[in-house]
XYZ file of C-alpha atoms in Angstrom:
706
model
C 0.008 0.004 0.004
C 1.435 3.371 -0.965
C 0.994 6.540 1.006
C -0.547 9.722 -0.383
C 2.087 11.996 1.173
C -0.369 13.658 3.520
C 0.228 13.801 7.244
C -1.656 11.177 9.280
C -5.128 11.884 10.620
C -5.758 13.423 14.031
C -6.706 9.949 15.305
C -3.168 8.670 14.645
C -1.623 11.691 16.386
C -3.835 11.121 19.419
C -3.026 7.407 19.593
C 0.679 8.122 19.411
C 0.318 10.785 22.112
C -1.116 8.361 24.673
C 2.178 6.629 25.619
C 3.623 10.028 26.543
C 1.058 10.625 29.301
C 3.154 8.885 32.033
C 5.707 11.659 31.493
C 3.314 14.438 32.504
C 3.933 14.226 36.295
C 7.659 14.737 35.662
C 7.478 17.734 33.321
C 8.782 20.097 35.980
C 11.684 17.897 37.110
C 15.174 17.029 35.891
C 15.834 13.538 34.526
C 18.891 11.537 35.622
C 20.136 8.006 34.951
C 19.026 5.738 37.770
C 21.584 5.870 40.559
C 23.789 8.408 38.780
C 24.063 12.049 39.956
C 25.380 13.360 36.624
C 23.466 14.415 33.532
C 24.516 16.446 30.492
C 21.288 18.418 30.882
C 22.924 20.123 33.855
C 26.504 19.912 32.641
C 25.869 21.600 29.275
C 22.303 22.437 28.277
C 21.085 24.206 31.419
C 24.171 26.492 31.704
C 23.965 27.374 27.995
C 20.310 28.330 28.161
C 20.856 30.314 31.357
C 23.600 32.283 29.604
C 21.543 32.700 26.424
C 18.622 34.093 28.413
C 20.832 36.462 30.362
C 22.461 37.747 27.182
C 19.101 38.524 25.622
C 17.565 40.097 28.729
C 20.617 41.953 30.104
C 22.606 42.865 27.000
C 19.792 42.603 24.409
C 22.008 40.618 22.076
C 22.437 37.058 20.813
C 25.794 35.894 22.212
C 28.454 34.513 19.930
C 31.067 34.349 22.690
C 30.696 32.826 26.144
C 32.750 33.431 29.315
C 31.218 30.522 31.255
C 34.022 27.957 30.903
C 37.568 27.602 29.533
C 38.266 31.329 30.121
C 35.982 32.104 27.179
C 35.061 30.111 24.059
C 33.184 30.593 20.740
C 29.587 29.984 21.781
C 28.292 30.287 18.213
C 30.538 27.425 16.999
C 29.446 24.938 19.667
C 26.528 22.611 18.734
C 25.558 22.386 22.414
C 24.848 26.127 22.532
C 21.478 25.505 20.857
C 21.803 28.714 18.830
C 21.207 27.217 15.404
C 18.499 24.613 16.072
C 15.187 26.529 15.728
C 12.915 24.290 17.897
C 15.462 24.498 20.713
C 14.711 28.189 21.234
C 11.660 27.132 23.240
C 14.221 26.681 26.007
C 14.650 30.459 26.057
C 10.905 31.094 26.282
C 9.616 28.377 28.614
C 10.806 27.828 32.207
C 13.423 25.167 32.827
C 13.321 22.179 33.077
C 9.774 22.280 31.637
C 11.192 23.387 28.285
C 13.568 20.411 28.115
C 10.877 17.858 28.925
C 8.332 19.450 26.597
C 10.863 19.427 23.744
C 11.643 15.764 24.396
C 7.937 14.824 24.349
C 7.353 16.815 21.173
C 10.312 15.176 19.429
C 9.328 11.682 20.559
C 5.844 12.227 19.114
C 7.268 13.751 15.928
C 9.650 10.827 15.466
C 6.841 8.316 16.024
C 4.650 9.992 13.403
C 7.601 9.975 11.010
C 8.156 6.242 11.496
C 4.422 5.592 11.034
C 4.534 7.386 7.676
C 7.720 5.553 6.693
C 6.090 2.186 7.408
C 3.011 3.159 5.409
C 5.116 4.126 2.398
C 6.578 0.618 2.455
C 3.195 -1.087 2.229
C 2.694 -1.853 5.923
C -0.918 -1.491 7.049
C -2.176 0.857 9.719
C -1.937 -1.675 12.556
C 1.631 -2.648 11.773
C 2.671 0.948 11.212
C 1.195 1.976 14.560
C 3.066 -0.800 16.342
C 6.348 0.264 14.691
C 5.741 3.906 15.581
C 4.898 3.150 19.201
C 7.932 0.897 19.570
C 10.191 3.709 18.263
C 8.486 6.266 20.493
C 9.017 4.356 23.758
C 12.374 2.803 22.831
C 14.264 2.286 26.135
C 17.647 3.134 24.610
C 16.337 6.592 23.742
C 15.228 7.092 27.342
C 18.596 5.891 28.638
C 20.262 8.637 26.609
C 17.741 11.208 27.740
C 18.543 10.320 31.334
C 22.204 10.854 30.462
C 21.220 14.321 29.276
C 21.709 13.803 25.527
C 18.837 16.095 24.564
C 20.128 16.987 21.124
C 20.689 13.327 20.260
C 17.002 12.638 20.948
C 16.083 15.643 18.794
C 18.167 14.336 15.877
C 16.811 10.794 16.216
C 13.269 12.109 15.732
C 14.205 13.531 12.311
C 15.709 10.276 11.009
C 12.455 8.518 9.948
C 11.263 11.786 8.410
C 14.454 11.939 6.379
C 13.764 8.515 4.862
C 10.080 9.284 4.376
C 10.891 12.520 2.606
C 13.058 10.648 0.096
C 9.931 8.756 -0.983
C 7.216 11.408 -0.668
C 8.845 14.858 -0.791
C 12.359 14.479 -2.263
C 12.817 18.262 -2.601
C 12.495 18.596 1.180
C 15.259 16.088 1.940
C 17.884 18.883 2.314
C 15.759 20.496 5.029
C 15.564 17.258 7.038
C 19.292 16.626 6.566
C 20.056 20.150 7.766
C 17.749 19.919 10.789
C 19.349 16.616 11.784
C 22.796 18.212 11.623
C 21.719 21.387 13.426
C 20.184 19.284 16.210
C 23.518 17.515 16.726
C 26.376 16.706 14.363
C 27.049 13.662 16.566
C 24.140 11.813 14.911
C 24.222 13.514 11.513
C 26.897 11.137 10.178
C 24.804 8.069 10.996
C 21.636 9.644 9.584
C 23.460 10.721 6.417
C 24.865 7.231 5.710
C 21.465 5.625 6.349
C 19.714 8.124 4.051
C 22.312 7.710 1.292
C 21.917 3.913 1.240
C 18.122 4.220 1.486
C 18.022 6.697 -1.382
C 20.213 4.494 -3.597
C 18.106 1.461 -2.817
C 14.918 3.366 -3.635
C 16.357 4.460 -6.995
C 17.598 0.976 -7.976
C 14.350 -0.653 -6.873
C 12.164 1.825 -8.762
C 14.254 2.704 -11.814
C 17.061 0.198 -12.203
C 20.861 0.266 -12.135
C 21.143 2.500 -15.201
C 19.735 5.420 -13.194
C 22.582 5.417 -10.649
C 24.465 8.326 -12.328
C 21.297 10.441 -12.274
C 20.780 9.460 -8.639
C 24.341 10.551 -7.842
C 23.704 14.007 -9.296
C 20.421 14.396 -7.405
C 21.989 13.202 -4.152
C 24.938 15.607 -4.558
C 22.521 18.478 -5.172
C 20.545 17.613 -2.041
C 23.695 17.376 0.044
C 24.933 20.700 -1.323
C 21.676 22.450 -0.429
C 21.593 20.767 2.987
C 25.155 21.981 3.573
C 24.155 25.553 2.759
C 21.195 25.316 5.135
C 23.612 24.038 7.807
C 26.358 26.588 7.156
C 25.460 28.741 10.170
C 26.829 25.901 12.333
C 28.879 23.901 9.833
C 31.458 26.552 8.907
C 32.094 27.786 12.505
C 32.196 24.180 13.725
C 34.787 23.177 11.139
C 36.966 26.115 12.196
C 36.516 25.338 15.899
C 37.138 21.613 15.406
C 40.348 22.280 13.454
C 41.636 24.396 16.353
C 40.379 21.996 19.043
C 41.675 18.796 20.571
C 39.129 16.881 18.457
C 41.392 17.424 15.432
C 43.992 15.053 16.871
C 41.670 12.183 17.728
C 43.122 8.713 17.209
C 41.226 5.638 15.925
C 40.839 4.601 19.572
C 39.095 7.915 20.284
C 36.770 7.320 17.311
C 35.960 3.795 18.513
C 35.359 4.810 22.123
C 32.447 3.022 23.828
C 32.381 0.160 21.326
C 29.742 -2.377 22.359
C 31.303 -5.367 24.189
C 30.157 -8.795 22.940
C 28.516 -9.819 26.281
C 26.264 -6.761 26.014
C 24.548 -8.386 23.009
C 22.543 -10.365 25.547
C 20.861 -7.028 26.267
C 18.592 -7.663 23.272
C 16.857 -10.302 25.393
C 16.579 -8.608 28.758
C 16.975 -5.062 30.157
C 20.477 -4.821 31.630
C 19.677 -2.189 34.272
C 22.733 -0.547 35.739
C 24.755 -0.814 32.541
C 26.261 2.229 30.832
C 23.677 4.104 28.758
C 25.741 3.659 25.573
C 25.576 -0.126 26.114
C 21.866 -0.331 26.933
C 20.215 -1.902 23.850
C 16.982 -3.610 24.961
C 14.250 -2.833 22.374
C 11.457 -4.754 24.116
C 10.269 -8.370 23.888
C 7.406 -7.585 21.489
C 9.744 -5.906 18.978
C 12.323 -8.695 18.966
C 9.679 -11.447 18.859
C 7.676 -9.989 15.971
C 10.792 -8.989 14.033
C 12.388 -12.455 14.200
C 9.161 -14.407 13.783
C 7.489 -12.335 11.072
C 9.864 -9.720 9.638
C 11.120 -10.607 6.159
C 12.322 -7.312 4.648
C 15.880 -8.015 3.495
C 16.951 -4.381 3.421
C 16.021 -3.785 7.045
C 17.556 -7.063 8.196
C 20.802 -6.194 6.418
C 20.647 -2.675 7.900
C 20.127 -4.124 11.369
C 23.076 -6.520 11.064
C 25.511 -4.013 9.528
C 24.724 -1.348 12.134
C 25.052 -3.985 14.856
C 28.458 -4.981 13.491
C 29.640 -1.347 13.537
C 28.362 -1.003 17.115
C 30.882 -3.676 18.134
C 33.618 -1.319 16.922
C 37.067 -2.145 18.242
C 35.919 -5.630 19.244
C 35.994 -6.615 15.544
C 39.165 -7.281 13.483
C 40.601 -4.333 11.476
C 38.311 -1.849 13.253
C 41.181 0.553 13.923
C 42.127 0.492 10.256
C 38.566 1.422 9.275
C 38.437 4.116 11.974
C 41.537 5.766 10.497
C 39.821 6.375 7.136
C 38.790 9.961 6.274
C 35.289 10.870 7.402
C 34.842 7.865 9.706
C 35.252 10.156 12.730
C 31.700 11.330 11.916
C 30.604 7.895 13.155
C 32.311 8.263 16.539
C 30.947 6.203 19.459
C 30.028 3.069 17.422
C 27.523 1.811 20.002
C 25.130 4.562 18.900
C 24.553 2.752 15.615
C 22.384 0.459 17.728
C 19.706 3.110 17.230
C 19.664 2.137 13.531
C 19.472 -1.540 14.537
C 16.509 -0.774 16.787
C 14.837 1.326 14.086
C 15.189 -1.596 11.665
C 13.745 -3.997 14.272
C 10.737 -1.753 14.919
C 10.066 -1.653 11.157
C 10.398 -5.462 10.940
C 8.099 -5.826 13.965
C 5.427 -3.792 12.149
C 5.827 -6.036 9.124
C 5.613 -9.061 11.406
C 2.368 -8.032 13.044
C 0.817 -7.467 9.601
C 1.804 -10.989 8.602
C 0.401 -12.466 11.806
C -2.888 -10.629 11.267
C -3.128 -11.794 7.645
C -2.132 -15.365 8.493
C 1.231 -17.013 7.844
C 1.609 -20.153 5.717
C 4.307 -22.468 4.377
C 7.950 -21.869 5.302
C 7.046 -18.567 6.960
C 4.735 -20.442 9.332
C 7.497 -22.896 10.254
C 9.853 -20.000 10.955
C 7.218 -18.273 13.099
C 6.506 -21.432 15.136
C 10.198 -22.095 15.700
C 10.858 -18.477 16.705
C 7.917 -18.267 19.092
C 9.153 -21.358 20.918
C 12.909 -20.816 20.669
C 13.004 -17.198 21.885
C 11.302 -17.783 25.282
C 13.232 -21.053 25.698
C 16.539 -19.289 25.059
C 15.652 -16.556 27.552
C 14.757 -19.090 30.264
C 17.984 -21.028 29.653
C 19.906 -17.762 29.847
C 18.204 -16.926 33.126
C 19.021 -20.320 34.636
C 22.648 -20.056 33.504
C 23.083 -16.601 35.029
C 21.379 -17.749 38.217
C 23.714 -20.737 38.547
C 26.676 -18.431 38.059
C 25.199 -16.111 40.704
C 25.337 -13.115 38.379
C 23.285 -10.183 39.633
C 21.544 -9.520 36.325
C 19.780 -12.898 36.482
C 16.630 -11.247 37.891
C 16.434 -9.000 34.833
C 17.020 -11.978 32.555
C 13.938 -13.488 34.215
C 12.089 -10.262 33.350
C 13.075 -10.802 29.718
C 12.092 -14.466 29.765
C 8.618 -13.711 31.124
C 8.187 -10.858 28.650
C 9.169 -13.061 25.693
C 6.721 -15.767 26.815
C 3.847 -13.295 26.888
C 4.904 -11.660 23.614
C 5.135 -15.037 21.869
C 1.742 -16.125 23.265
C -0.011 -12.947 22.096
C 1.651 -13.137 18.679
C 0.548 -16.724 18.177
C -3.021 -16.025 19.295
C -3.046 -13.066 16.904
C -2.011 -15.411 14.098
C -4.804 -17.809 15.031
C -7.621 -15.269 15.132
C -6.452 -11.956 13.656
C -8.589 -10.286 16.308
C -8.226 -6.557 16.810
C -8.462 -7.173 20.554
C -5.317 -9.307 20.485
C -3.561 -6.653 18.409
C -4.547 -4.095 21.037
C -3.289 -6.427 23.766
C 0.051 -6.744 21.948
C 0.261 -2.971 21.584
C -0.630 -2.441 25.241
C 1.964 -4.957 26.388
C 4.648 -3.342 24.202
C 3.962 0.119 25.632
C 3.581 -1.008 29.245
C 6.712 -3.159 29.235
C 8.876 -0.515 27.603
C 7.577 2.214 29.897
C 8.243 -0.063 32.865
C 11.835 -0.335 31.625
C 12.039 3.410 30.989
C 10.848 4.363 34.457
C 13.330 1.894 35.901
C 16.092 3.595 33.905
C 15.362 7.133 35.091
C 15.396 9.150 38.272
C 13.621 12.494 38.551
C 14.679 15.291 40.895
C 13.019 18.588 41.637
C 14.656 21.874 40.584
C 14.840 22.931 44.235
C 16.947 19.884 45.073
C 19.109 20.007 41.942
C 19.838 23.731 41.935
C 20.757 23.688 45.621
C 23.797 21.497 44.868
C 26.903 23.304 46.198
C 24.862 26.522 46.201
C 26.527 27.731 49.401
C 29.943 27.537 47.713
C 28.768 29.367 44.590
C 26.949 31.974 46.660
C 30.113 32.696 48.657
C 32.156 33.149 45.486
C 29.449 35.274 43.842
C 29.713 37.781 46.720
C 33.372 38.496 45.966
C 34.415 41.550 43.973
C 34.367 40.911 40.223
C 35.654 40.276 37.655
C 37.526 37.071 38.483
C 37.607 33.446 37.425
C 37.379 30.266 39.420
C 39.363 27.118 38.770
C 38.022 23.789 40.060
C 40.867 21.301 40.523
C 38.319 18.479 40.865
C 34.582 18.139 40.232
C 33.410 20.161 43.231
C 31.451 22.940 41.495
C 28.648 21.639 39.243
C 28.369 23.602 35.965
C 24.664 24.337 36.441
C 25.369 25.918 39.825
C 28.228 28.087 38.584
C 26.105 29.244 35.623
C 23.154 30.036 37.879
C 25.366 32.297 40.037
C 27.131 33.837 37.053
C 30.575 32.450 37.919
C 33.170 32.333 35.157
C 35.373 29.258 35.130
C 38.850 28.503 33.859
C 37.988 24.792 34.021
C 34.983 23.180 32.380
C 33.298 20.284 30.603
C 32.592 20.252 26.873
C 33.498 17.981 23.935
C 35.210 20.927 22.187
C 38.090 22.947 23.589
C 41.077 24.616 21.982
C 44.363 22.745 21.617
C 46.272 25.846 22.697
C 44.191 26.191 25.842
C 44.468 22.495 26.706
C 48.253 22.766 26.353
C 48.413 25.897 28.518
C 46.186 24.331 31.177
C 48.318 21.208 31.292
C 51.080 23.376 32.719
C 48.765 25.560 34.793
C 46.935 22.670 36.482
C 49.743 20.136 36.698
C 47.364 17.486 35.360
C 48.736 15.729 32.258
C 46.506 15.888 29.185
C 46.981 12.444 27.665
C 44.275 11.076 25.387
C 41.230 13.080 24.322
C 39.129 14.326 27.239
C 35.895 16.300 27.506
C 37.073 18.032 30.681
C 39.762 20.569 31.518
C 41.517 19.463 33.580
C 41.095 15.730 32.822
C 39.545 14.029 35.846
C 41.925 11.283 36.972
C 40.883 8.729 39.537
C 37.698 6.874 40.445
C 35.876 9.666 42.274
C 35.400 12.941 40.356
C 35.158 14.834 43.665
C 38.698 13.848 44.642
C 40.060 13.639 41.093
C 43.589 14.915 40.423
C 44.723 14.345 43.978
C 48.508 14.455 43.898
C 48.694 17.029 41.117
C 49.575 20.585 42.167
C 48.330 23.604 40.173
C 50.615 26.501 39.270
C 49.113 29.686 40.821
C 51.188 32.000 38.611
C 49.957 30.476 35.375
C 46.401 30.307 36.661
C 46.792 33.947 37.715
C 47.341 34.949 34.086
C 43.779 33.712 33.476
C 42.412 35.989 36.199
C 41.903 32.929 38.428
C 41.506 34.453 41.850
C 39.883 31.442 43.523
C 40.644 27.728 43.367
C 38.149 25.088 44.548
C 39.214 21.596 45.540
C 37.797 18.510 47.240
C 41.057 17.920 49.126
C 43.873 20.031 50.650
C 46.266 21.865 48.321
C 49.654 22.627 49.842
C 50.814 25.106 47.195
C 52.741 28.352 47.735
C 50.541 31.287 46.674
C 47.226 29.550 47.496
C 45.718 30.288 50.916
C 42.547 28.665 52.184
C 39.853 31.258 52.916
C 36.705 29.149 53.293
C 35.529 25.585 53.672
C 32.121 24.108 52.970
C 32.128 20.479 54.049
C 34.900 18.864 52.032
C 35.043 21.720 49.517
C 37.958 24.059 50.129
C 38.233 27.537 48.596
C 41.709 29.010 48.080
C 42.596 32.576 47.145
C 45.345 32.982 44.565
C 47.930 35.613 45.535
C 49.177 35.722 41.948
C 45.849 36.502 40.291
C 46.098 39.120 37.564
C 43.227 41.525 36.810
C 40.964 40.792 33.831
C 43.023 43.225 31.748
C 46.335 44.980 32.314
C 49.062 46.909 30.512
C 52.463 45.248 30.432
C 55.533 47.500 30.190
C 59.119 47.569 31.425
C 58.006 48.368 34.977
C 55.578 45.424 35.144
C 51.799 44.994 34.870
C 49.306 47.723 35.805
C 45.495 47.439 35.727
C 43.372 49.194 33.100
C 41.358 52.270 34.107
C 37.981 51.105 32.787
C 36.407 47.768 31.914
C 33.030 47.080 30.267
C 32.161 43.588 29.036
C 29.341 42.330 26.784
C 29.054 38.945 25.028
C 30.399 40.150 21.652
C 32.199 43.335 22.656
C 34.719 44.616 25.168
C 35.460 48.275 25.989
C 38.461 49.464 28.003
C 40.427 52.591 28.888
C 44.129 52.222 29.506
C 47.281 54.301 29.511
C 50.225 53.462 27.275
C 52.854 52.756 26.303
C 52.863 48.989 26.637
C 51.061 45.861 25.647
C 47.409 45.718 26.684
C 46.671 42.125 27.695
C 43.083 40.905 28.023
C 42.801 37.783 30.131
C 40.423 36.085 27.732
C 41.102 33.459 25.119
C 42.378 34.474 21.695
C 40.255 33.187 18.836
C 39.904 34.082 15.129
C 37.371 36.878 14.718
C 38.347 39.199 17.553
C 39.035 42.669 16.097
C 40.813 45.448 17.965
C 40.232 49.229 17.817
C 42.310 51.883 19.580
C 40.730 55.353 19.632
C 38.458 54.242 16.799
C 41.267 52.967 14.558
C 41.607 49.289 13.789
C 44.605 47.523 15.320
C 45.746 43.892 15.038
C 44.944 41.644 17.990
C 48.032 39.735 19.115
C 48.153 36.315 20.756
C 49.874 36.660 24.144
C 51.365 33.652 25.935
C 49.822 31.326 23.385
C 46.245 31.840 24.597
C 45.411 35.450 25.567
C 44.598 38.558 23.517
C 46.705 41.712 23.352
C 46.982 45.089 21.599
C 50.043 47.353 21.523
C 49.458 50.882 22.886
C 51.398 54.086 22.346
C 52.010 56.796 24.947
C 48.917 58.370 26.526
C 45.356 57.461 27.521
C 43.437 55.366 24.997
C 39.940 54.019 24.471
C 40.131 50.408 23.318
C 37.409 48.216 21.916
C 37.431 44.548 20.974
C 34.597 43.211 18.842
C 33.878 39.587 18.006
C 33.134 39.463 14.275
C 34.394 36.081 13.032
C 34.579 35.489 9.299
C 33.229 31.955 9.821
C 30.033 33.416 11.294
C 29.596 35.777 8.343
C 30.238 32.983 5.864
C 27.829 30.724 7.727
C 25.020 33.276 7.693
C 25.585 34.070 4.007
C 25.449 30.349 3.273
C 22.257 29.936 5.280
C 20.516 32.833 3.530
C 21.686 31.536 0.166
C 20.413 28.070 1.056
C 16.994 29.444 1.973
C 16.825 31.340 -1.337
C 17.850 28.260 -3.316
C 15.329 26.164 -1.376
C 12.587 28.589 -2.369
C 13.685 28.441 -6.015
C 13.886 24.656 -5.863
C 10.359 24.383 -4.471
C 8.914 27.002 -6.782
C 10.676 26.461 -10.076
C 12.074 22.914 -9.943
C 14.863 22.490 -12.528
C 15.425 26.239 -12.796
C 16.041 26.304 -9.060
C 18.492 23.405 -9.367
C 20.470 25.281 -12.035
C 20.490 28.387 -9.851
C 21.771 26.262 -6.960
C 24.585 24.888 -9.141
C 25.642 28.361 -10.296
C 25.303 29.798 -6.803
C 27.509 27.086 -5.297
C 30.202 27.722 -7.925
C 30.086 31.454 -7.182
C 30.127 30.888 -3.417
C 33.099 28.525 -3.679
C 35.078 31.092 -5.661
C 34.339 33.790 -3.072
C 35.362 31.477 -0.207
C 38.659 30.717 -1.937
C 39.258 34.425 -2.544
C 38.453 35.299 1.102
C 40.708 32.544 2.462
C 43.582 33.605 0.209
């Protein structure tokens, strides 16, 4: 059965909304992984939205630079800033964490509708399509990542079925879905792109034959080009930032990080609670049962197996060789390809339920009978084996065994009668079991409890005379708390940070920067609170970053650091060598500037020369200097800071953040929107305009770079 291309009826939307109702009581709370006090919602997303709101309300500007962590960094080039993903701006309007939870619910529903439409385009009936959509909507692995705080990953996942559906129904809109997937998070865009490319090629070969592959290649290249333009607002700044960051020197081992261990494959048959969220793969007993017993689509089975193989990553031979190939770094964290495996299984489960309703005969019936007996039997044998070995997860293997028995029973009864009541029972069991797993995966905490974490420490520091920075030698100051109190940190947590800054901080903190790390300083040791014990920071180097206070979870016996406060195990030290936020360096030594005014994209100062004006903020391409209204070059001081040479006398100095990558990104975005309009309105004429526009844009980029 083909699909008309229209959106589903209101009835389908309402049905797919029902499984989201258990979430309603938790809309005003923060989600955490069960038994884990850390979540990226609070590490990254909450601080970024707090800063974004403050910039708009206090400075009436959209910030392209942030002082929150790493002594300043390019906010506009960071995917976690949320600047370039349009739906994410609800986080600026709605209260937090309500905005986060509402956005998650909306994306889960949107993704489910997309998978429903995808299933319908492939000839699956309404009942099978609904089961596939519901299975994708309540997928436990998605909830495990939401608990870990991977909001943008959930956003991007919701666009993936729409991307494939658009290739069938609205091919001219494919660039929009590709761009939205990338803008949500580049971390998933590589997986989505590969899946779409294979899907698109398969659709062309199946519908038109092998001789149309060259034409397909041209169409695909055009779509990718337009999607790139629509993504330029993030893509160009991100490429620049990545090239200057520690991500540019990732090894194959860094690419293959969190490869799925072979024993974790048992997680397809029972929920392995307590395991790392990247390794949690349980899709639900109903999905696995129906997919194995009744799913016959070769493309989706091949997709499931290939994505599963990549998820194993470094556990397979020659994986490091593959990971060293150009572009493979886009598929970092192989275990996330399990999402594609689960998507394939939900599609196959929808196909399976349609076959059971219609009645299975011949070899298919033999396969179904064998599967419906073998799956529960395997799960019970697995449970007994784990119990004999006294392995703790045996109780959850029993959960899986019981779930597979019930799923197999309902599937067989559905085959016998084709009753709508049994289909509803199967649907109800799928939703209830998966939500039982989801609620077991997550903890919810109130904002009052969460935002009170180390609040007394942050409040004490916030009362001190500003400006100054704080350096946390271990994880004693949560990022959401420091952002809430407006503290600016020399340390921090983020996947992207500058190579030059990481190198400087290696000397300033005393903590060696070995392999790739998302934190500065790297957190060594088992307990983040007491991490880096035994490493002594250098107060003089930290002082250059305007670090006046150092926080630690253990004593620091370092000359130049004196303890001034203690809150439980958290010790606050004052740095005797702290420099001001800006100073003039001359032959007689440093002297403070006379005036300082900071805004997210602009800095104004008054200082007396002669000498070198040093601003204790990170140097980055795009900072322009002006002295008494005349443009001056901005120098890099000490490898990381910004400076401007001053002549004799009093001067008014201004630094403005106007990066070329931002301008190029915005020009690309506007061009992409224009070409999209032409493509939709004039078809081939728009495609020709896109081709000519890309050639012109490329020539201008080359000219600007030269």
